Coordinates of C-alpha atoms and ligand atoms in Angstrom, one line a residue:
X3 CA 18.8 152.1 -66.4
X4 CA 22.5 152.1 -65.9
X5 CA 24.7 153.6 -68.6
X6 CA 26.9 150.5 -68.4
X7 CA 30.0 152.4 -67.1
X8 CA 31.3 152.3 -63.6
X9 CA 34.0 154.6 -62.3
X10 CA 36.7 152.3 -60.9
X11 CA 37.2 152.2 -57.1
X12 CA 41.0 152.4 -56.6
X13 CA 42.4 150.3 -53.8
X14 CA 45.6 148.7 -52.6
X15 CA 44.0 145.2 -52.1
X16 CA 40.9 143.7 -53.6
X17 CA 39.7 140.5 -52.1
X18 CA 37.2 138.2 -54.0
X19 CA 35.2 136.1 -51.7
X20 CA 34.0 137.0 -48.2
X21 CA 34.1 133.5 -46.7
X22 CA 36.3 132.5 -43.8
X23 CA 39.4 133.1 -46.0
X24 CA 38.5 136.2 -47.9
X25 CA 36.9 138.1 -44.9
X26 CA 39.9 137.3 -42.8
X27 CA 42.3 138.3 -45.5
X28 CA 40.4 141.7 -45.9
X29 CA 40.6 142.3 -42.1
X30 CA 44.3 141.4 -42.0
X31 CA 45.1 143.7 -45.0
X32 CA 43.2 146.6 -43.4
X33 CA 45.1 146.0 -40.1
X34 CA 48.3 146.3 -42.1
X35 CA 47.2 149.7 -43.3
X36 CA 46.0 148.9 -46.8
X37 CA 42.9 150.3 -48.5
X38 CA 40.8 147.3 -49.1
X39 CA 37.6 146.2 -50.9
X40 CA 36.0 142.8 -50.5
X41 CA 33.6 141.5 -53.1
X42 CA 31.1 138.6 -52.7
X43 CA 28.1 137.6 -54.7
X44 CA 26.4 136.6 -51.4
X45 CA 24.6 139.6 -49.7
X46 CA 26.5 138.9 -46.4
X47 CA 30.0 137.8 -45.5
X48 CA 30.4 134.3 -44.0
X49 CA 31.0 132.1 -47.1
X50 CA 29.5 128.5 -47.3
X51 CA 30.1 127.4 -43.7
X52 CA 29.3 130.6 -41.8
X53 CA 26.5 131.7 -44.2
X54 CA 24.0 134.2 -42.8
X55 CA 20.3 133.1 -43.0
X56 CA 18.8 134.8 -46.0
X57 CA 15.1 135.0 -44.8
X58 CA 13.8 136.8 -41.9
X59 CA 11.4 134.0 -41.1
X60 CA 11.6 130.3 -42.0
X61 CA 9.6 129.2 -45.1
X62 CA 6.6 127.1 -44.3
X63 CA 7.4 123.5 -43.8
X64 CA 6.7 121.2 -46.8
X65 CA 4.6 119.0 -44.5
X66 CA 1.2 120.4 -43.5
X67 CA 1.5 118.8 -40.1
X68 CA 2.4 121.1 -37.2
X69 CA 6.0 122.5 -37.6
X70 CA 8.3 120.4 -35.4
X71 CA 11.4 122.6 -36.0
X72 CA 13.2 124.5 -33.3
X73 CA 13.2 128.3 -33.2
X74 CA 15.3 129.6 -36.1
X75 CA 18.8 130.6 -34.8
X76 CA 18.5 128.6 -31.7
X77 CA 21.4 126.5 -31.0
X78 CA 20.5 122.9 -32.0
X79 CA 23.7 121.0 -31.3
X80 CA 24.6 119.2 -34.5
X81 CA 22.3 120.9 -36.9
X82 CA 24.2 122.1 -39.9
X83 CA 24.0 125.9 -39.7
X84 CA 22.8 126.5 -36.2
X85 CA 24.7 127.2 -33.1
X86 CA 28.5 127.6 -33.1
X87 CA 28.7 128.2 -36.9
X88 CA 26.2 131.0 -36.6
X89 CA 28.2 132.6 -33.9
X90 CA 31.5 132.3 -35.7
X91 CA 29.8 133.9 -38.7
X92 CA 28.3 136.8 -36.7
X93 CA 31.7 137.4 -35.2
X94 CA 33.5 137.4 -38.6
X95 CA 30.8 139.8 -40.0
X96 CA 31.3 142.2 -37.0
X97 CA 35.1 142.1 -37.3
X98 CA 34.8 142.8 -41.1
X99 CA 32.3 145.6 -40.6
X100 CA 34.7 147.4 -38.2
X101 CA 37.9 146.6 -40.2
X102 CA 37.6 149.6 -42.6
X103 CA 37.3 147.3 -45.7
X104 CA 34.8 148.5 -48.2
X105 CA 32.3 145.6 -48.6
X106 CA 30.8 145.1 -52.0
X107 CA 28.3 142.4 -51.3
X108 CA 25.7 141.1 -53.6
X109 CA 28.1 141.8 -56.4
X110 CA 28.7 139.1 -58.9
X111 CA 32.2 139.3 -60.5
X112 CA 32.3 138.4 -64.2
X113 CA 35.8 139.7 -65.3
X114 CA 39.2 140.0 -63.8
X115 CA 42.1 141.4 -66.0
X116 CA 45.8 142.0 -65.2
X117 CA 46.8 145.3 -66.9
X118 CA 50.1 147.0 -66.4
X119 CA 50.9 145.3 -63.2
X120 CA 47.5 146.0 -61.7
X121 CA 44.2 144.2 -61.5
X122 CA 40.9 145.5 -63.1
X123 CA 37.7 143.7 -61.7
X124 CA 34.3 144.1 -63.1
X125 CA 31.1 142.9 -61.6
X126 CA 27.3 143.5 -61.4
X127 CA 25.5 144.4 -58.3
X128 CA 22.0 145.5 -57.4
X129 CA 22.9 149.0 -58.3
X130 CA 24.5 148.2 -61.6
X131 CA 28.0 147.6 -62.8
X132 CA 30.9 147.8 -60.3
X133 CA 34.6 148.3 -61.3
X134 CA 37.7 148.0 -59.1
X135 CA 41.3 148.9 -59.8
X136 CA 43.6 147.2 -57.4
X137 CA 47.4 146.9 -56.9
X138 CA 47.0 143.5 -55.5
X139 CA 44.4 140.8 -55.5
X140 CA 43.5 138.1 -53.1
X141 CA 41.3 135.3 -54.6
X142 CA 39.3 133.4 -51.9
X143 CA 36.5 132.1 -54.0
X144 CA 36.0 128.7 -52.2
X145 CA 34.9 125.6 -54.0
X146 CA 32.3 124.0 -56.2
X147 CA 30.4 120.9 -55.3
X148 CA 31.4 117.6 -57.0
X149 CA 28.8 114.9 -57.8
X150 CA 29.9 111.8 -59.5
X151 CA 27.1 111.3 -62.1
X152 CA 24.8 108.2 -62.0
X153 CA 21.7 107.2 -63.9
X154 CA 18.9 109.7 -63.1
X155 CA 21.1 112.2 -61.2
X156 CA 19.4 115.1 -63.0
X157 CA 15.9 114.1 -61.7
X158 CA 14.2 116.9 -59.7
X159 CA 14.7 116.0 -56.0
X160 CA 18.3 115.1 -56.4
X161 CA 20.2 117.9 -54.6
X162 CA 23.9 118.5 -53.9
X163 CA 25.1 117.7 -50.3
X164 CA 26.7 121.1 -50.0
X165 CA 23.7 122.8 -51.7
X166 CA 21.5 121.1 -49.0
X167 CA 23.5 122.9 -46.4
X168 CA 22.5 126.2 -48.1
X169 CA 18.8 125.1 -47.9
X170 CA 19.3 124.4 -44.2
X171 CA 21.3 127.4 -43.3
X172 CA 20.0 130.1 -45.5
X173 CA 16.4 129.0 -46.0
X174 CA 15.8 127.0 -42.9
X175 CA 14.3 124.1 -44.8
X176 CA 15.0 120.5 -45.6
X177 CA 15.2 119.3 -49.3
X178 CA 12.2 116.9 -48.9
X179 CA 10.0 115.0 -46.5
X180 CA 12.1 111.8 -46.7
X181 CA 15.7 112.3 -47.8
X182 CA 18.5 109.9 -48.5
X183 CA 21.9 111.4 -47.7
X184 CA 24.7 110.0 -49.8
X185 CA 28.3 110.5 -50.9
X186 CA 31.5 111.0 -48.9
X187 CA 33.0 113.0 -46.1
X188 CA 31.9 114.9 -43.0
X189 CA 29.0 116.7 -44.7
X190 CA 27.0 113.4 -44.7
X191 CA 26.6 113.4 -40.9
X192 CA 26.3 117.2 -40.8
X193 CA 23.5 117.3 -43.4
X194 CA 21.7 114.3 -41.9
X195 CA 21.7 115.9 -38.5
X196 CA 20.6 119.3 -40.0
X197 CA 17.6 117.6 -41.7
X198 CA 16.6 115.8 -38.6
X199 CA 16.8 119.1 -36.6
X200 CA 14.6 120.8 -39.3
X201 CA 11.9 118.1 -38.8
X202 CA 12.7 116.1 -41.9
X203 CA 13.2 112.3 -42.1
X204 CA 16.5 110.8 -43.1
X205 CA 15.9 107.4 -44.9
X206 CA 19.6 106.5 -44.5
X207 CA 23.1 107.5 -45.0
X208 CA 25.0 105.9 -47.9
X209 CA 28.7 106.4 -47.3
X210 CA 31.3 105.6 -49.9
X211 CA 33.9 105.2 -47.1
X212 CA 34.2 102.1 -44.9
X213 CA 34.5 102.3 -41.2
X214 CA 38.2 101.6 -41.6
X215 CA 38.6 104.8 -43.7
X216 CA 37.0 106.9 -40.9
X217 CA 39.2 105.2 -38.2
X218 CA 42.3 106.2 -40.2
X219 CA 41.1 109.9 -40.1
X220 CA 40.5 109.9 -36.3
X221 CA 44.0 110.7 -35.1
X222 CA 43.9 113.9 -37.2
X223 CA 40.4 114.8 -36.0
X224 CA 41.5 114.3 -32.4
X225 CA 44.0 117.2 -32.9
X226 CA 41.0 119.6 -33.2
X227 CA 38.7 118.6 -30.2
X228 CA 36.1 121.2 -31.1
X229 CA 35.6 119.7 -34.5
X230 CA 35.6 116.1 -33.2
X231 CA 32.9 117.2 -30.7
X232 CA 30.9 118.7 -33.5
X233 CA 31.1 115.5 -35.5
X234 CA 30.2 113.4 -32.4
X235 CA 27.1 115.5 -32.0
X236 CA 26.1 114.9 -35.6
X237 CA 26.5 111.2 -35.2
X238 CA 24.6 111.1 -31.9
X239 CA 21.7 112.9 -33.5
X240 CA 21.7 110.4 -36.4
X241 CA 21.8 107.5 -34.0
X242 CA 19.0 108.9 -31.8
X243 CA 16.9 109.1 -34.9
X244 CA 17.6 105.5 -35.8
X245 CA 19.0 106.3 -39.2
X246 CA 20.5 103.4 -41.0
X247 CA 24.1 103.9 -42.3
X248 CA 25.4 101.8 -45.1
X249 CA 29.3 102.1 -45.3
X250 CA 31.1 101.4 -48.6
X251 CA 27.9 101.8 -50.6
X252 CA 27.0 104.2 -53.4
X253 CA 24.0 105.3 -55.3
X254 CA 23.5 103.4 -58.6
X255 CA 20.4 105.0 -59.9
X256 CA 17.6 107.5 -59.2
X257 CA 14.1 106.6 -60.2
X258 CA 11.4 109.0 -61.1
X259 CA 10.1 111.3 -63.8
X260 CA 9.1 114.8 -62.8
X261 CA 9.9 114.0 -59.2
X262 CA 12.2 111.6 -57.4
X263 CA 10.5 108.4 -56.3
X264 CA 13.2 106.0 -55.2
X265 CA 17.0 105.6 -55.1
X266 CA 18.8 102.3 -55.8
X267 CA 22.0 101.9 -53.7
X268 CA 24.6 99.0 -53.7
X269 CA 27.9 98.1 -52.2
X270 CA 31.3 99.2 -53.7
X271 CA 34.8 97.9 -53.3
X272 CA 37.4 100.1 -51.5
X273 CA 38.2 101.8 -54.8
X274 CA 34.5 102.8 -55.3
X275 CA 33.7 100.1 -57.9
X276 CA 30.1 98.9 -57.8
X277 CA 29.9 95.3 -56.7
X278 CA 26.9 93.2 -55.3
X279 CA 23.2 93.6 -55.5
X280 CA 21.2 96.8 -55.0
X281 CA 18.3 97.8 -52.8
X282 CA 15.7 100.4 -53.6
X283 CA 14.8 103.1 -51.1
X284 CA 11.6 105.1 -51.5
X285 CA 12.4 108.9 -51.0
X286 CA 11.4 112.2 -52.4
X287 CA 14.9 113.8 -52.0
X288 CA 18.4 112.7 -52.4
X289 CA 21.2 114.8 -50.9
X290 CA 24.4 113.7 -52.6
X291 CA 28.0 115.0 -52.9
X292 CA 31.4 113.5 -53.5
X293 CA 33.6 116.3 -52.2
X294 CA 34.5 119.8 -53.4
X295 CA 36.7 121.1 -56.3
X296 CA 38.7 124.3 -55.7
X297 CA 37.2 127.4 -57.5
X298 CA 40.0 128.2 -60.0
X299 CA 38.2 130.4 -62.5
X300 CA 40.0 133.6 -61.6
X301 CA 43.5 132.1 -61.3
X302 CA 43.0 130.2 -64.6
X303 CA 41.7 133.4 -66.3
X304 CA 45.0 135.2 -65.1
X305 CA 47.1 132.2 -66.3
X306 CA 48.6 131.5 -62.9
X307 CA 50.4 128.1 -62.7
X308 CA 48.3 125.4 -61.3
X309 CA 48.9 121.8 -60.0
X310 CA 46.7 118.8 -59.8
X311 CA 46.4 117.3 -56.3
X312 CA 43.7 114.7 -55.9
X313 CA 43.9 114.7 -52.1
X314 CA 43.1 118.5 -52.0
X315 CA 40.2 118.5 -54.5
X316 CA 42.0 118.4 -57.8
X317 CA 43.4 121.5 -59.7
X318 CA 44.4 124.6 -57.7
X319 CA 46.9 127.4 -58.1
X320 CA 50.4 126.8 -57.1
X321 CA 51.1 129.1 -54.1
X322 CA 53.7 129.9 -51.5
X323 CA 53.2 130.0 -47.6
X324 CA 51.7 133.5 -47.9
X325 CA 49.4 132.4 -50.8
X326 CA 51.6 134.2 -53.4
X327 CA 50.9 132.7 -56.8
X328 CA 53.2 132.7 -59.8
X329 CA 51.6 136.0 -60.9
X330 CA 53.0 139.0 -59.1
X331 CA 50.5 140.6 -56.9
X332 CA 48.1 137.7 -57.1
X333 CA 47.4 135.7 -53.9
X334 CA 45.1 132.8 -53.1
X335 CA 43.5 131.8 -49.8
X336 CA 41.2 129.2 -48.4
X337 CA 39.7 126.2 -50.2
X338 CA 40.2 127.7 -53.7
X339 CA 43.9 127.0 -53.1
X340 CA 43.3 123.3 -52.3
X341 CA 40.5 122.1 -50.1
X342 CA 41.6 122.0 -46.4
X343 CA 38.4 123.3 -44.6
X344 CA 37.4 126.3 -42.7
X345 CA 40.0 126.5 -39.9
X346 CA 42.8 126.3 -42.5
X347 CA 41.0 128.9 -44.6
X348 CA 41.0 131.4 -41.7
X349 CA 44.7 131.0 -41.3
X350 CA 45.6 131.1 -45.0
X351 CA 43.3 134.2 -45.3
X352 CA 45.3 136.0 -42.5
X353 CA 48.6 135.2 -44.2
X354 CA 47.5 136.2 -47.7
X355 CA 45.8 139.4 -46.5
X356 CA 49.0 140.5 -44.6
X357 CA 51.2 139.6 -47.4
X358 CA 49.1 141.4 -50.0
X359 CA 49.0 144.5 -47.9
X360 CA 52.8 144.5 -47.6
X361 CA 53.1 143.8 -51.3
X362 CA 55.5 140.9 -50.8
X363 CA 55.8 138.2 -53.5
X364 CA 56.7 134.9 -52.1
X365 CA 56.9 133.2 -55.5
X366 CA 55.3 129.9 -56.5
X367 CA 55.6 127.0 -54.1
X368 CA 53.4 124.8 -52.0
X369 CA 51.6 125.2 -48.7
X370 CA 49.1 128.1 -48.6
X371 CA 49.7 129.2 -45.0
X372 CA 47.1 126.8 -43.6
X373 CA 49.1 125.9 -40.4
X374 CA 50.1 122.3 -39.6
X375 CA 47.1 121.5 -37.4
X376 CA 44.6 122.9 -39.9
X377 CA 46.3 121.1 -42.7
X378 CA 46.3 117.7 -41.0
X379 CA 42.6 117.8 -40.2
X380 CA 41.7 119.4 -43.5
X381 CA 43.9 116.9 -45.3
X382 CA 42.4 113.9 -43.6
X383 CA 38.8 115.2 -44.4
X384 CA 39.8 115.9 -48.0
X385 CA 41.2 112.4 -48.4
X386 CA 37.9 111.0 -47.5
X387 CA 36.2 112.9 -50.3
X388 CA 39.0 112.5 -53.0
X389 CA 37.7 111.4 -56.3
X390 CA 37.7 107.5 -56.7
X391 CA 38.7 106.6 -60.2
X392 CA 36.9 103.2 -60.1
X393 CA 33.6 105.0 -59.4
X394 CA 34.2 107.3 -62.4
X395 CA 35.1 104.4 -64.6
X396 CA 31.8 102.8 -63.8
X397 CA 29.8 105.8 -65.2
X398 CA 27.7 104.3 -68.0
X399 CA 28.2 105.7 -71.5
X400 CA 24.6 107.0 -71.6
X401 CA 24.8 109.1 -68.4
X402 CA 25.0 112.8 -68.7
X403 CA 28.2 114.3 -67.3
X404 CA 27.8 117.9 -68.5
X405 CA 24.3 118.8 -67.6
X406 CA 24.4 122.3 -69.2
X407 CA 25.2 121.0 -72.6
X408 CA 23.8 117.4 -72.2
X409 CA 27.1 115.7 -72.9
X410 CA 27.3 112.1 -71.9
X411 CA 30.2 110.1 -70.6
X412 CA 30.1 108.1 -73.9
X413 CA 30.5 111.3 -75.9
X414 CA 33.6 112.2 -73.9
X415 CA 35.0 108.7 -74.5
X416 CA 34.3 109.0 -78.1
X417 CA 36.1 112.4 -78.3
X418 CA 39.2 110.8 -76.7
X419 CA 39.1 107.9 -79.2
X420 CA 38.9 110.4 -82.0
X421 CA 42.0 112.2 -80.8
X422 CA 41.0 114.7 -78.2
X423 CA 43.8 114.3 -75.6
X424 CA 43.3 117.6 -73.6
X425 CA 40.3 119.0 -71.9
X426 CA 40.0 122.0 -74.2
X427 CA 40.2 119.8 -77.4
X428 CA 37.5 117.6 -76.0
X429 CA 35.3 120.7 -75.3
X430 CA 35.6 121.6 -78.9
X431 CA 34.5 118.2 -80.0
X432 CA 31.3 118.1 -78.0
X433 CA 30.7 121.4 -76.0
X434 CA 31.3 119.7 -72.6
X435 CA 31.9 122.6 -70.1
X436 CA 30.7 125.3 -72.6
X437 CA 27.4 126.0 -70.8
X438 CA 26.4 128.6 -68.2
X439 CA 28.4 126.9 -65.4
X440 CA 31.6 127.1 -67.6
X441 CA 32.6 123.6 -66.5
X442 CA 32.5 124.3 -62.7
X443 CA 30.3 121.2 -62.2
X444 CA 31.6 118.8 -64.8
X445 CA 35.2 119.5 -65.8
X446 CA 36.8 117.5 -62.9
X447 CA 34.7 114.4 -63.7
X448 CA 35.2 114.9 -67.5
X449 CA 39.0 115.1 -66.9
X450 CA 38.9 111.9 -65.0
X451 CA 36.8 110.0 -67.6
X452 CA 39.4 111.1 -70.2
X453 CA 42.3 110.1 -68.1
X454 CA 40.8 106.6 -67.5
X455 CA 40.0 106.2 -71.2
X456 CA 43.5 107.4 -72.3
X457 CA 45.4 105.2 -69.9
X458 CA 43.2 102.3 -69.3
X459 CA 44.2 102.6 -65.7
X460 CA 42.3 103.2 -62.5
X461 CA 45.2 103.7 -60.1
X462 CA 45.4 107.3 -58.8
X463 CA 49.2 107.6 -59.4
X464 CA 48.9 106.8 -63.2
X465 CA 45.7 108.9 -63.5
X466 CA 47.2 111.9 -61.7
X467 CA 50.0 112.1 -64.3
X468 CA 47.4 111.8 -67.1
X469 CA 45.2 114.5 -65.5
X470 CA 48.3 116.9 -65.5
X471 CA 48.7 116.3 -69.2
X472 CA 44.9 116.6 -69.9
X473 CA 44.9 119.9 -68.1
X474 CA 42.1 122.3 -67.2
X475 CA 39.7 124.3 -69.2
X476 CA 41.2 127.6 -70.2
X477 CA 39.7 130.4 -68.1
X478 CA 37.3 132.7 -69.9
X479 CA 35.0 135.6 -69.2
X480 CA 32.2 135.8 -68.1
X481 CA 33.2 134.1 -64.8
X482 CA 29.5 134.0 -63.9
X483 CA 26.4 134.3 -66.2
X484 CA 25.4 138.0 -66.1
X485 CA 22.7 139.8 -68.2
X486 CA 24.4 141.3 -71.2
X487 CA 22.3 144.5 -70.8
X488 CA 23.9 145.1 -67.3
X489 CA 27.4 144.8 -68.8
X490 CA 26.9 147.0 -71.9
X491 CA 24.2 149.3 -70.4
X492 CA 21.9 151.5 -72.6
X493 CA 23.2 153.1 -75.8
X494 CA 21.8 155.0 -78.8
X495 CA 22.5 153.5 -82.2
X496 CA 23.0 157.1 -83.6
X497 CA 26.0 157.4 -81.2
X498 CA 27.9 154.5 -82.7
X499 CA 30.5 156.0 -85.0
X500 CA 30.2 154.7 -88.5
X501 CA 33.3 155.1 -90.7
X502 CA 32.8 156.8 -94.1
X503 CA 32.6 154.2 -96.9
X504 CA 35.9 153.4 -98.5
X505 CA 36.5 155.1 -101.9
X506 CA 35.8 152.7 -104.8
Ligands
LIG1297 C1 27.9 124.8 -50.7 C2 28.8 124.5 -49.6 C3 28.4 124.2 -48.3 C4 29.3 123.8 -47.3 N1 28.8 123.6 -46.1 C5 29.7 123.3 -45.1 C6 29.2 122.9 -43.8 O1 28.0 122.9 -43.5 N2 30.1 122.6 -42.9 C7 31.5 122.5 -43.1 O2 32.3 122.2 -42.2 N3 32.0 122.8 -44.3 C8 31.1 123.2 -45.3 N4 31.6 123.4 -46.5 C9 33.0 123.6 -46.7 C10 33.5 124.9 -46.1 O3 32.5 125.8 -46.4 C11 34.8 125.4 -46.5 O4 35.9 124.6 -46.0 C12 35.1 126.9 -46.0 O5 34.0 127.6 -46.1 C13 36.2 127.5 -46.9 O6 36.2 128.9 -46.8 P1 36.6 129.8 -48.0 O7 36.7 131.2 -47.5 O8 37.8 129.3 -48.6 O9 35.5 129.6 -49.1 P2 33.9 129.9 -49.0 O10 33.4 129.7 -47.6 O11 33.3 128.9 -50.0 O12 33.7 131.4 -49.6 C14 34.0 131.7 -50.9 C15 33.2 132.9 -51.2 O13 33.5 133.4 -52.5 C16 32.3 133.9 -53.1 N5 32.6 133.9 -54.6 C17 33.1 132.9 -55.4 N6 33.1 133.4 -56.7 C18 32.7 134.6 -56.7 C19 32.5 135.6 -57.8 N7 32.8 135.3 -59.1 N8 32.0 136.8 -57.5 C20 31.7 137.1 -56.2 N9 31.8 136.2 -55.1 C21 32.3 135.0 -55.4 C22 31.3 132.9 -52.7 O14 30.0 133.5 -52.8 C23 31.7 132.6 -51.3 O15 31.0 133.5 -50.2 C24 30.7 123.8 -47.6 C25 31.2 124.1 -48.9 C26 30.2 124.4 -49.9 C27 30.8 124.7 -51.3

């Protein structure tokens, strides 16, 4: 057993996250001559989009019929996780391996402190505790998936859209035999095409956006032909498989007990408000996602200044063109600095890594070094997945919002009525966001429920001002759930110094 202590590794630059942004930042910082360590809880670099498959062989198909899936790793145009993404990931992993950066992979970071102008990072890996002392820190922790709650969303068989990409990429399997794909944004077509390529059946795509919303995004997409081609490939696969697509529709309810049996879907207006009759679709899996929220745990913990920007996923740290935050020596890169997608993440990682190696401090501003092209495509995609207030207003009182602590939308509204006007107050009233995920899954929706209750409005401009006042959950350790034994290690009670009793 570990003794709970880890001698800190001293470096110039520590990078948290080895996705497109973090790995690129580490490579750039090394190229500029810095001593660099890069930490990721995944056991290989690549992040979400360029994730390395975790299993040497595919897991058996759920269906006992002969396995219709292609060879793992073969390029199946359009399948999420195969082909070009695999190659980009392999190239990034090779570049990182030869960069000179020390990779600490499979390490879950649970604490980051700013002490005396330096950063102290603590994590837990397979070999026990890990400690890093760094002059500068690049945070590239990506995003969390957002699901707008509906009746039955916690039924087994309901899976996040982004989580489904992990099943497809890392475990080479589909979430069920017959899956409904629902939510908003480009992951809908990517996931549907991926499921089809893995031999699964897609019962339909339920898209919150209308055709007109997609047409508005086309000019931006046309500026990145490779991405446009990828999207066209996904859509072609969906069309070939005869998958019905319901635009401007959303999931109203999931039916089932121990397993998912059917999903009720119905039309919505342009704001996302349910309108019109529903239809039930028999499925054993629902892959659903309403966009991504920037991962701000570390920047909140370090008390950097943040801003609320609905079109870039919500709250994120304020940063200048090089990713410099309002805390000296602290940089952000990639989607955790506002969701803009993988290409923008690479560019912002390169800028942040180089700046961190040079030790420059650009001061707080906006931009994040994404580059105009990356920003325009990423911004167009982010707009498609921006949270729709009317959809959140329609969450029924009895629907659970915080699944870790079982807190319903009604309990959040009651807390607001009783005087909780910021997110932390509301958390104290009912424990929303206090569970193992520390609010990663629920705090964005909870903030929106509060803003709507406080203002009675559903227009984004009014709500954005209210969201700014409501704020974010205060960052706290542990950043990730870690076994207490691994943090404190083993000790002997006899070694604990006991002060002599005070004289009477
Ligand atoms: C689950 C998921 C699946 C996605 N799938 C696709 C897809 O199929 N196609 C697509 O175009 N886009 C996809 N996206 C969006 C795309 O991944 C991003 O735009 C892009 O990866 C952003 O790169 P990044 O480096 O900023 O973040 P990421 O790629 O998310 O990398 C962040 C890294 O930080 C690590 N990390 C976070 N916190 C900690 C911690 N406390 N300790 C240690 N490590 C930590 C994570 O393990 C992760 O590897 C997906 C996003 C998510 C969340």
